[in-house]
PDB file of C-alpha atoms in Angstrom:
ATOM      1  CA  UNK A 123     113.071  49.851 -80.472  1.00 43.00           C
ATOM      2  CA  UNK A 124     109.903  47.828 -80.924  1.00 46.00           C
ATOM      3  CA  UNK A 125     108.111  46.514 -77.850  1.00 46.00           C
ATOM      4  CA  UNK A 126     108.151  43.111 -79.536  1.00 50.00           C
ATOM      5  CA  UNK A 127     111.919  42.692 -79.054  1.00 58.00           C
ATOM      6  CA  UNK A 128     113.241  39.564 -77.381  1.00 56.00           C
ATOM      7  CA  UNK A 129     113.669  41.023 -73.912  1.00 69.00           C
ATOM      8  CA  UNK A 130     110.499  43.092 -73.695  1.00 72.00           C
ATOM      9  CA  UNK A 131     108.687  40.511 -71.547  1.00 75.00           C
ATOM     10  CA  UNK A 132     111.798  39.630 -69.532  1.00 80.00           C
ATOM     11  CA  UNK A 133     110.832  42.373 -67.080  1.00 88.00           C
ATOM     12  CA  UNK A 134     108.451  41.192 -64.334  1.00 91.00           C
ATOM     13  CA  UNK A 135     106.313  44.325 -64.745  1.00 91.00           C
ATOM     14  CA  UNK A 136     105.538  43.499 -68.384  1.00 92.00           C
ATOM     15  CA  UNK A 137     105.347  39.726 -68.005  1.00 94.00           C
ATOM     16  CA  UNK A 138     102.898  39.859 -65.068  1.00 95.00           C
ATOM     17  CA  UNK A 139      99.875  41.140 -67.058  1.00 94.00           C
ATOM     18  CA  UNK A 140     100.732  38.930 -70.048  1.00 94.00           C
ATOM     19  CA  UNK A 141     100.727  35.813 -67.851  1.00 95.00           C
ATOM     20  CA  UNK A 142      97.395  36.869 -66.382  1.00 96.00           C
ATOM     21  CA  UNK A 143      95.818  37.251 -69.825  1.00 96.00           C
ATOM     22  CA  UNK A 144      97.135  33.947 -71.186  1.00 96.00           C
ATOM     23  CA  UNK A 145      96.499  31.723 -68.174  1.00 97.00           C
ATOM     24  CA  UNK A 146      92.733  31.195 -68.775  1.00 98.00           C
ATOM     25  CA  UNK A 147      93.482  30.079 -72.338  1.00 98.00           C
ATOM     26  CA  UNK A 148      95.905  27.403 -71.160  1.00 98.00           C
ATOM     27  CA  UNK A 149      93.481  26.256 -68.459  1.00 98.00           C
ATOM     28  CA  UNK A 150      90.774  25.784 -71.101  1.00 98.00           C
ATOM     29  CA  UNK A 151      93.156  23.922 -73.421  1.00 98.00           C
ATOM     30  CA  UNK A 152      94.305  21.658 -70.590  1.00 98.00           C
ATOM     31  CA  UNK A 153      90.699  20.687 -69.827  1.00 98.00           C
ATOM     32  CA  UNK A 154      89.821  20.205 -73.505  1.00 98.00           C
ATOM     33  CA  UNK A 155      92.860  18.080 -74.365  1.00 98.00           C
ATOM     34  CA  UNK A 156      92.579  16.130 -71.105  1.00 97.00           C
ATOM     35  CA  UNK A 157      88.927  15.249 -71.667  1.00 98.00           C
ATOM     36  CA  UNK A 158      89.632  14.156 -75.255  1.00 97.00           C
ATOM     37  CA  UNK A 159      92.709  12.171 -74.254  1.00 96.00           C
ATOM     38  CA  UNK A 160      90.963  10.338 -71.418  1.00 95.00           C
ATOM     39  CA  UNK A 161      87.972   9.556 -73.634  1.00 96.00           C
ATOM     40  CA  UNK A 162      90.224   8.049 -76.298  1.00 94.00           C
ATOM     41  CA  UNK A 163      92.427   6.245 -73.805  1.00 92.00           C
ATOM     42  CA  UNK A 164      89.740   4.800 -71.553  1.00 91.00           C
ATOM     43  CA  UNK A 165      86.827   4.201 -73.915  1.00 92.00           C
ATOM     44  CA  UNK A 166      88.017   4.121 -77.530  1.00 91.00           C
ATOM     45  CA  UNK A 167      91.516   2.604 -77.557  1.00 87.00           C
ATOM     46  CA  UNK A 168      91.473  -1.195 -77.952  1.00 86.00           C
ATOM     47  CA  UNK A 169      92.363  -3.607 -75.173  1.00 82.00           C
ATOM     48  CA  UNK A 170      96.006  -4.659 -75.265  1.00 77.00           C
ATOM     49  CA  UNK A 171      96.347  -8.316 -76.229  1.00 72.00           C
ATOM     50  CA  UNK A 172      99.109  -8.941 -73.657  1.00 72.00           C
ATOM     51  CA  UNK A 173      98.346  -6.607 -70.748  1.00 75.00           C
ATOM     52  CA  UNK A 174      94.561  -6.425 -70.976  1.00 76.00           C
ATOM     53  CA  UNK A 175      92.851  -3.331 -69.578  1.00 75.00           C
ATOM     54  CA  UNK A 176      95.668  -2.634 -67.110  1.00 74.00           C
ATOM     55  CA  UNK A 177      97.791  -1.046 -69.809  1.00 80.00           C
ATOM     56  CA  UNK A 178      95.518   2.022 -69.886  1.00 87.00           C
ATOM     57  CA  UNK A 179      97.553   3.591 -67.091  1.00 90.00           C
ATOM     58  CA  UNK A 180     100.042   4.520 -69.821  1.00 90.00           C
ATOM     59  CA  UNK A 181      97.777   7.424 -70.775  1.00 93.00           C
ATOM     60  CA  UNK A 182      98.832   9.053 -67.510  1.00 94.00           C
ATOM     61  CA  UNK A 183     102.181   7.372 -66.839  1.00 93.00           C
ATOM     62  CA  UNK A 184     103.918   8.050 -70.142  1.00 92.00           C
ATOM     63  CA  UNK A 185     102.881  11.728 -70.545  1.00 96.00           C
ATOM     64  CA  UNK A 186     103.760  12.367 -66.879  1.00 96.00           C
ATOM     65  CA  UNK A 187     107.207  10.854 -67.474  1.00 94.00           C
ATOM     66  CA  UNK A 188     107.699  13.001 -70.571  1.00 95.00           C
ATOM     67  CA  UNK A 189     106.681  16.136 -68.693  1.00 97.00           C
ATOM     68  CA  UNK A 190     108.950  15.380 -65.727  1.00 97.00           C
ATOM     69  CA  UNK A 191     111.928  15.439 -68.109  1.00 97.00           C
ATOM     70  CA  UNK A 192     110.726  18.324 -70.257  1.00 97.00           C
ATOM     71  CA  UNK A 193     110.042  20.607 -67.288  1.00 98.00           C
ATOM     72  CA  UNK A 194     113.503  19.991 -65.865  1.00 98.00           C
ATOM     73  CA  UNK A 195     115.034  20.896 -69.238  1.00 98.00           C
ATOM     74  CA  UNK A 196     112.909  24.065 -69.286  1.00 98.00           C
ATOM     75  CA  UNK A 197     114.115  24.928 -65.777  1.00 98.00           C
ATOM     76  CA  UNK A 198     117.726  24.345 -66.837  1.00 98.00           C
ATOM     77  CA  UNK A 199     117.120  26.703 -69.789  1.00 97.00           C
ATOM     78  CA  UNK A 200     115.805  29.401 -67.452  1.00 97.00           C
ATOM     79  CA  UNK A 201     118.759  28.774 -65.142  1.00 97.00           C
ATOM     80  CA  UNK A 202     121.177  29.295 -68.026  1.00 97.00           C
ATOM     81  CA  UNK A 203     119.336  32.485 -69.024  1.00 95.00           C
ATOM     82  CA  UNK A 204     119.697  33.717 -65.465  1.00 95.00           C
ATOM     83  CA  UNK A 205     123.440  33.045 -65.381  1.00 96.00           C
ATOM     84  CA  UNK A 206     124.115  34.498 -68.829  1.00 94.00           C
ATOM     85  CA  UNK A 207     121.771  37.502 -68.957  1.00 91.00           C
ATOM     86  CA  UNK A 208     121.091  38.020 -65.234  1.00 90.00           C
ATOM     87  CA  UNK A 209     117.368  38.457 -65.875  1.00 89.00           C
ATOM     88  CA  UNK A 210     115.182  38.424 -62.780  1.00 91.00           C
ATOM     89  CA  UNK A 211     112.292  36.666 -64.486  1.00 95.00           C
ATOM     90  CA  UNK A 212     114.436  33.636 -65.369  1.00 95.00           C
ATOM     91  CA  UNK A 213     114.912  32.592 -61.759  1.00 96.00           C
ATOM     92  CA  UNK A 214     111.249  33.213 -61.028  1.00 97.00           C
ATOM     93  CA  UNK A 215     110.191  30.988 -63.929  1.00 97.00           C
ATOM     94  CA  UNK A 216     112.474  28.176 -62.780  1.00 98.00           C
ATOM     95  CA  UNK A 217     110.998  28.361 -59.286  1.00 98.00           C
ATOM     96  CA  UNK A 218     107.463  28.480 -60.672  1.00 98.00           C
ATOM     97  CA  UNK A 219     108.011  25.298 -62.696  1.00 98.00           C
ATOM     98  CA  UNK A 220     109.729  23.251 -59.984  1.00 98.00           C
ATOM     99  CA  UNK A 221     106.682  22.059 -57.956  1.00 98.00           C
ATOM    100  CA  UNK A 222     104.877  20.943 -61.118  1.00 98.00           C
ATOM    101  CA  UNK A 223     107.965  19.099 -62.325  1.00 98.00           C
ATOM    102  CA  UNK A 224     108.254  17.348 -58.972  1.00 98.00           C
ATOM    103  CA  UNK A 225     104.551  16.461 -59.169  1.00 98.00           C
ATOM    104  CA  UNK A 226     104.966  14.831 -62.577  1.00 98.00           C
ATOM    105  CA  UNK A 227     108.107  12.970 -61.477  1.00 97.00           C
ATOM    106  CA  UNK A 228     106.192  11.623 -58.465  1.00 97.00           C
ATOM    107  CA  UNK A 229     103.209  10.766 -60.671  1.00 97.00           C
ATOM    108  CA  UNK A 230     105.523   8.945 -63.075  1.00 95.00           C
ATOM    109  CA  UNK A 231     107.020   6.876 -60.250  1.00 94.00           C
ATOM    110  CA  UNK A 232     103.674   6.136 -58.591  1.00 93.00           C
ATOM    111  CA  UNK A 233     101.792   5.180 -61.753  1.00 93.00           C
ATOM    112  CA  UNK A 234     104.803   3.149 -62.807  1.00 88.00           C
ATOM    113  CA  UNK A 235     104.572   1.206 -59.558  1.00 87.00           C
ATOM    114  CA  UNK A 236     100.828   0.669 -60.058  1.00 87.00           C
ATOM    115  CA  UNK A 237     101.523  -0.581 -63.563  1.00 82.00           C
ATOM    116  CA  UNK A 238     104.535  -2.656 -62.580  1.00 76.00           C
ATOM    117  CA  UNK A 239     102.858  -4.648 -59.826  1.00 76.00           C
ATOM    118  CA  UNK A 240     100.414  -6.593 -62.051  1.00 75.00           C
ATOM    119  CA  UNK A 241     102.748  -6.674 -65.066  1.00 73.00           C
ATOM    120  CA  UNK A 242     106.108  -7.439 -63.436  1.00 73.00           C
ATOM    121  CA  UNK A 243     104.910  -8.836 -60.118  1.00 75.00           C
ATOM    122  CA  UNK A 244     106.628  -6.149 -58.030  1.00 77.00           C
ATOM    123  CA  UNK A 245     106.073  -2.542 -57.025  1.00 74.00           C
ATOM    124  CA  UNK A 246     109.705  -1.511 -57.446  1.00 76.00           C
ATOM    125  CA  UNK A 247     113.009  -2.768 -58.810  1.00 80.00           C
ATOM    126  CA  UNK A 248     116.301  -0.918 -59.075  1.00 81.00           C
ATOM    127  CA  UNK A 249     115.835  -0.728 -62.809  1.00 83.00           C
ATOM    128  CA  UNK A 250     118.010   1.863 -64.599  1.00 82.00           C
ATOM    129  CA  UNK A 251     115.044   3.947 -65.755  1.00 84.00           C
ATOM    130  CA  UNK A 252     113.221   3.749 -62.425  1.00 88.00           C
ATOM    131  CA  UNK A 253     116.354   4.707 -60.526  1.00 90.00           C
ATOM    132  CA  UNK A 254     117.224   7.636 -62.812  1.00 93.00           C
ATOM    133  CA  UNK A 255     113.609   8.887 -62.606  1.00 94.00           C
ATOM    134  CA  UNK A 256     113.862   8.717 -58.811  1.00 96.00           C
ATOM    135  CA  UNK A 257     117.082  10.747 -59.028  1.00 97.00           C
ATOM    136  CA  UNK A 258     115.143  13.309 -61.089  1.00 97.00           C
ATOM    137  CA  UNK A 259     112.511  13.568 -58.361  1.00 98.00           C
ATOM    138  CA  UNK A 260     115.253  14.157 -55.783  1.00 98.00           C
ATOM    139  CA  UNK A 261     116.789  16.825 -58.040  1.00 98.00           C
ATOM    140  CA  UNK A 262     113.475  18.682 -58.029  1.00 98.00           C
ATOM    141  CA  UNK A 263     113.180  18.420 -54.260  1.00 98.00           C
ATOM    142  CA  UNK A 264     116.824  19.404 -53.812  1.00 98.00           C
ATOM    143  CA  UNK A 265     116.406  22.443 -56.047  1.00 98.00           C
ATOM    144  CA  UNK A 266     113.346  23.649 -54.127  1.00 98.00           C
ATOM    145  CA  UNK A 267     115.103  23.085 -50.794  1.00 98.00           C
ATOM    146  CA  UNK A 268     118.224  24.933 -51.977  1.00 98.00           C
ATOM    147  CA  UNK A 269     116.467  28.079 -53.205  1.00 97.00           C
ATOM    148  CA  UNK A 270     114.252  28.145 -50.101  1.00 97.00           C
ATOM    149  CA  UNK A 271     117.307  28.000 -47.820  1.00 97.00           C
ATOM    150  CA  UNK A 272     118.915  31.176 -49.247  1.00 97.00           C
ATOM    151  CA  UNK A 273     117.426  34.463 -48.096  1.00 94.00           C
ATOM    152  CA  UNK A 274     118.662  36.606 -50.974  1.00 96.00           C
ATOM    153  CA  UNK A 275     116.456  35.750 -54.015  1.00 95.00           C
ATOM    154  CA  UNK A 276     119.140  36.639 -56.575  1.00 94.00           C
ATOM    155  CA  UNK A 277     121.740  34.446 -54.850  1.00 97.00           C
ATOM    156  CA  UNK A 278     119.139  31.686 -54.573  1.00 97.00           C
ATOM    157  CA  UNK A 279     118.463  31.960 -58.313  1.00 97.00           C
ATOM    158  CA  UNK A 280     122.175  31.648 -59.122  1.00 97.00           C
ATOM    159  CA  UNK A 281     122.720  28.678 -56.824  1.00 97.00           C
ATOM    160  CA  UNK A 282     119.596  26.969 -58.156  1.00 98.00           C
ATOM    161  CA  UNK A 283     120.707  27.555 -61.742  1.00 98.00           C
ATOM    162  CA  UNK A 284     124.026  25.817 -61.108  1.00 98.00           C
ATOM    163  CA  UNK A 285     122.244  22.809 -59.616  1.00 97.00           C
ATOM    164  CA  UNK A 286     119.845  22.671 -62.561  1.00 98.00           C
ATOM    165  CA  UNK A 287     122.635  22.724 -65.124  1.00 97.00           C
ATOM    166  CA  UNK A 288     124.595  20.039 -63.292  1.00 97.00           C
ATOM    167  CA  UNK A 289     121.517  17.847 -62.876  1.00 97.00           C
ATOM    168  CA  UNK A 290     120.419  18.095 -66.506  1.00 96.00           C
ATOM    169  CA  UNK A 291     122.904  15.323 -67.336  1.00 96.00           C
ATOM    170  CA  UNK A 292     120.367  12.945 -65.769  1.00 95.00           C
ATOM    171  CA  UNK A 293     117.805  13.585 -68.531  1.00 95.00           C
ATOM    172  CA  UNK A 294     119.600  11.674 -71.328  1.00 93.00           C
ATOM    173  CA  UNK A 295     120.333   8.918 -68.815  1.00 92.00           C
ATOM    174  CA  UNK A 296     116.591   8.501 -68.219  1.00 89.00           C
ATOM    175  CA  UNK A 297     115.766   8.612 -71.922  1.00 86.00           C
ATOM    176  CA  UNK A 298     118.485   6.258 -73.168  1.00 85.00           C
ATOM    177  CA  UNK A 299     118.579   3.921 -70.159  1.00 74.00           C
ATOM    178  CA  UNK A 300     116.612   1.199 -71.961  1.00 67.00           C
ATOM    179  CA  UNK A 301     119.208   1.238 -74.746  1.00 71.00           C
ATOM    180  CA  UNK A 302     122.319   1.484 -72.594  1.00 66.00           C
ATOM    181  CA  UNK A 303     121.382  -1.144 -69.984  1.00 60.00           C
ATOM    182  CA  UNK A 304     119.221  -4.242 -69.701  1.00 60.00           C
ATOM    183  CA  UNK A 305     116.026  -3.023 -68.011  1.00 61.00           C
ATOM    184  CA  UNK A 306     112.474  -4.191 -67.469  1.00 57.00           C
ATOM    185  CA  UNK A 307     111.174  -1.261 -69.479  1.00 58.00           C
ATOM    186  CA  UNK A 308     110.317  -1.764 -73.112  1.00 56.00           C
ATOM    187  CA  UNK A 309     111.816   0.444 -75.805  1.00 54.00           C
ATOM    188  CA  UNK A 310     110.134   3.627 -76.971  1.00 56.00           C
ATOM    189  CA  UNK A 311     106.791   3.094 -78.686  1.00 56.00           C
ATOM    190  CA  UNK A 312     107.043   6.512 -80.347  1.00 56.00           C
ATOM    191  CA  UNK A 313     110.104   7.390 -82.411  1.00 51.00           C
ATOM    192  CA  UNK A 314     111.021  10.230 -84.738  1.00 44.00           C
ATOM    193  CA  UNK A 315     112.494   7.745 -87.232  1.00 45.00           C
ATOM    194  CA  UNK A 316     110.012   4.835 -87.128  1.00 51.00           C
ATOM    195  CA  UNK A 317     106.274   4.375 -87.331  1.00 47.00           C
ATOM    196  CA  UNK A 318     104.608   4.065 -83.890  1.00 56.00           C
ATOM    197  CA  UNK A 319     104.239   0.488 -82.620  1.00 57.00           C
ATOM    198  CA  UNK A 320     100.702   1.013 -81.294  1.00 68.00           C
ATOM    199  CA  UNK A 321      97.167   1.579 -82.511  1.00 76.00           C
ATOM    200  CA  UNK A 322      96.444   5.105 -83.720  1.00 84.00           C
ATOM    201  CA  UNK A 323      93.779   5.620 -81.046  1.00 87.00           C
ATOM    202  CA  UNK A 324      96.329   4.699 -78.361  1.00 88.00           C
ATOM    203  CA  UNK A 325      98.854   7.100 -79.884  1.00 90.00           C
ATOM    204  CA  UNK A 326      96.385   9.985 -80.144  1.00 93.00           C
ATOM    205  CA  UNK A 327      95.108   9.390 -76.631  1.00 93.00           C
ATOM    206  CA  UNK A 328      98.661   9.550 -75.290  1.00 93.00           C
ATOM    207  CA  UNK A 329      99.561  12.652 -77.310  1.00 95.00           C
ATOM    208  CA  UNK A 330      96.396  14.467 -76.235  1.00 97.00           C
ATOM    209  CA  UNK A 331      97.156  13.708 -72.589  1.00 97.00           C
ATOM    210  CA  UNK A 332     100.695  14.994 -73.095  1.00 97.00           C
ATOM    211  CA  UNK A 333      99.276  18.215 -74.566  1.00 98.00           C
ATOM    212  CA  UNK A 334      96.886  18.486 -71.619  1.00 98.00           C
ATOM    213  CA  UNK A 335      99.740  18.118 -69.131  1.00 98.00           C
ATOM    214  CA  UNK A 336     101.763  20.670 -71.092  1.00 97.00           C
ATOM    215  CA  UNK A 337      98.922  23.214 -71.053  1.00 98.00           C
ATOM    216  CA  UNK A 338      98.365  22.525 -67.349  1.00 98.00           C
ATOM    217  CA  UNK A 339     102.055  23.115 -66.658  1.00 98.00           C
ATOM    218  CA  UNK A 340     102.019  26.477 -68.410  1.00 98.00           C
ATOM    219  CA  UNK A 341      98.797  27.580 -66.696  1.00 98.00           C
ATOM    220  CA  UNK A 342     100.047  26.663 -63.228  1.00 98.00           C
ATOM    221  CA  UNK A 343     103.483  28.162 -63.886  1.00 98.00           C
ATOM    222  CA  UNK A 344     101.882  31.440 -64.944  1.00 98.00           C
ATOM    223  CA  UNK A 345      99.751  31.530 -61.801  1.00 98.00           C
ATOM    224  CA  UNK A 346     102.712  30.679 -59.578  1.00 98.00           C
ATOM    225  CA  UNK A 347     105.134  33.100 -61.221  1.00 97.00           C
ATOM    226  CA  UNK A 348     102.619  35.929 -60.821  1.00 97.00           C
ATOM    227  CA  UNK A 349     102.580  35.230 -57.076  1.00 96.00           C
ATOM    228  CA  UNK A 350     106.391  35.140 -56.995  1.00 97.00           C
ATOM    229  CA  UNK A 351     106.571  38.426 -58.907  1.00 96.00           C
ATOM    230  CA  UNK A 352     104.215  40.160 -56.492  1.00 95.00           C
ATOM    231  CA  UNK A 353     106.238  38.902 -53.521  1.00 94.00           C
ATOM    232  CA  UNK A 354     109.625  39.917 -54.905  1.00 93.00           C
ATOM    233  CA  UNK A 355     108.478  43.207 -56.428  1.00 91.00           C
ATOM    234  CA  UNK A 356     106.250  44.272 -53.536  1.00 90.00           C
ATOM    235  CA  UNK A 357     108.397  47.346 -52.843  1.00 90.00           C
ATOM    236  CA  UNK A 358     108.195  48.653 -56.432  1.00 89.00           C
ATOM    237  CA  UNK A 359     105.890  51.431 -57.528  1.00 89.00           C
ATOM    238  CA  UNK A 360     104.035  49.335 -60.107  1.00 90.00           C
ATOM    239  CA  UNK A 361     103.081  46.670 -57.556  1.00 89.00           C
ATOM    240  CA  UNK A 362     101.969  49.304 -55.071  1.00 90.00           C
ATOM    241  CA  UNK A 363      99.822  50.874 -57.778  1.00 88.00           C
ATOM    242  CA  UNK A 364      98.404  47.453 -58.616  1.00 86.00           C
ATOM    243  CA  UNK A 365      97.503  46.848 -54.963  1.00 82.00           C
ATOM    244  CA  UNK A 366      95.790  50.225 -54.725  1.00 82.00           C
ATOM    245  CA  UNK A 367      93.680  49.384 -57.786  1.00 82.00           C
ATOM    246  CA  UNK A 368      92.591  46.020 -56.367  1.00 68.00           C
TER     247      UNK A 368
END
């Protein structure tokens, strides 16, 4: 069977070198997209006629919010893969993504507060979207605490996967909260069915920042999963050989 089959890189021994080769590429892309996105967002995009210069925090806030939801969905996918196929790498990938997901959820909440104070006159309200995003942050923290509390890594992966799949119901609540309830948040400025309700430079700045955060997430996840692999596989022959070569 060809080495390019679906499960070839599901083994930690084959995924470890691949992650090491690809990580520098994603680091470079994260820097490139981030620099371009910040340049467009801070220096090229026009001043908003209602919010003035303060609106520019959206170039961090909105992509961070997107990534906080996307990463959790990716973790839930890896959790499902772990439960269905019992692959060791799946649990490792979920654990590698969790701190970055928590970081983006925290960044979403904090930048939202910084944006909300001058725009709404308050740092925090129990708005449906704010509250569901806070729940997402707690889900990340709860997942990391759960897997850290179980000594057996395989049992920890299974327990974490169940929590991830239960918690994924919160993602559509975050996304559709502005439609289901009366909230302070405006509706989506970017839609798959309608033209964007913002200047093209604003849109491109936001999309480039989202790409930067995405590339950053992959780069950091690859670095973190390599460390997890070495820790879990330290008693295997291939890791011992790798240590002897170092």
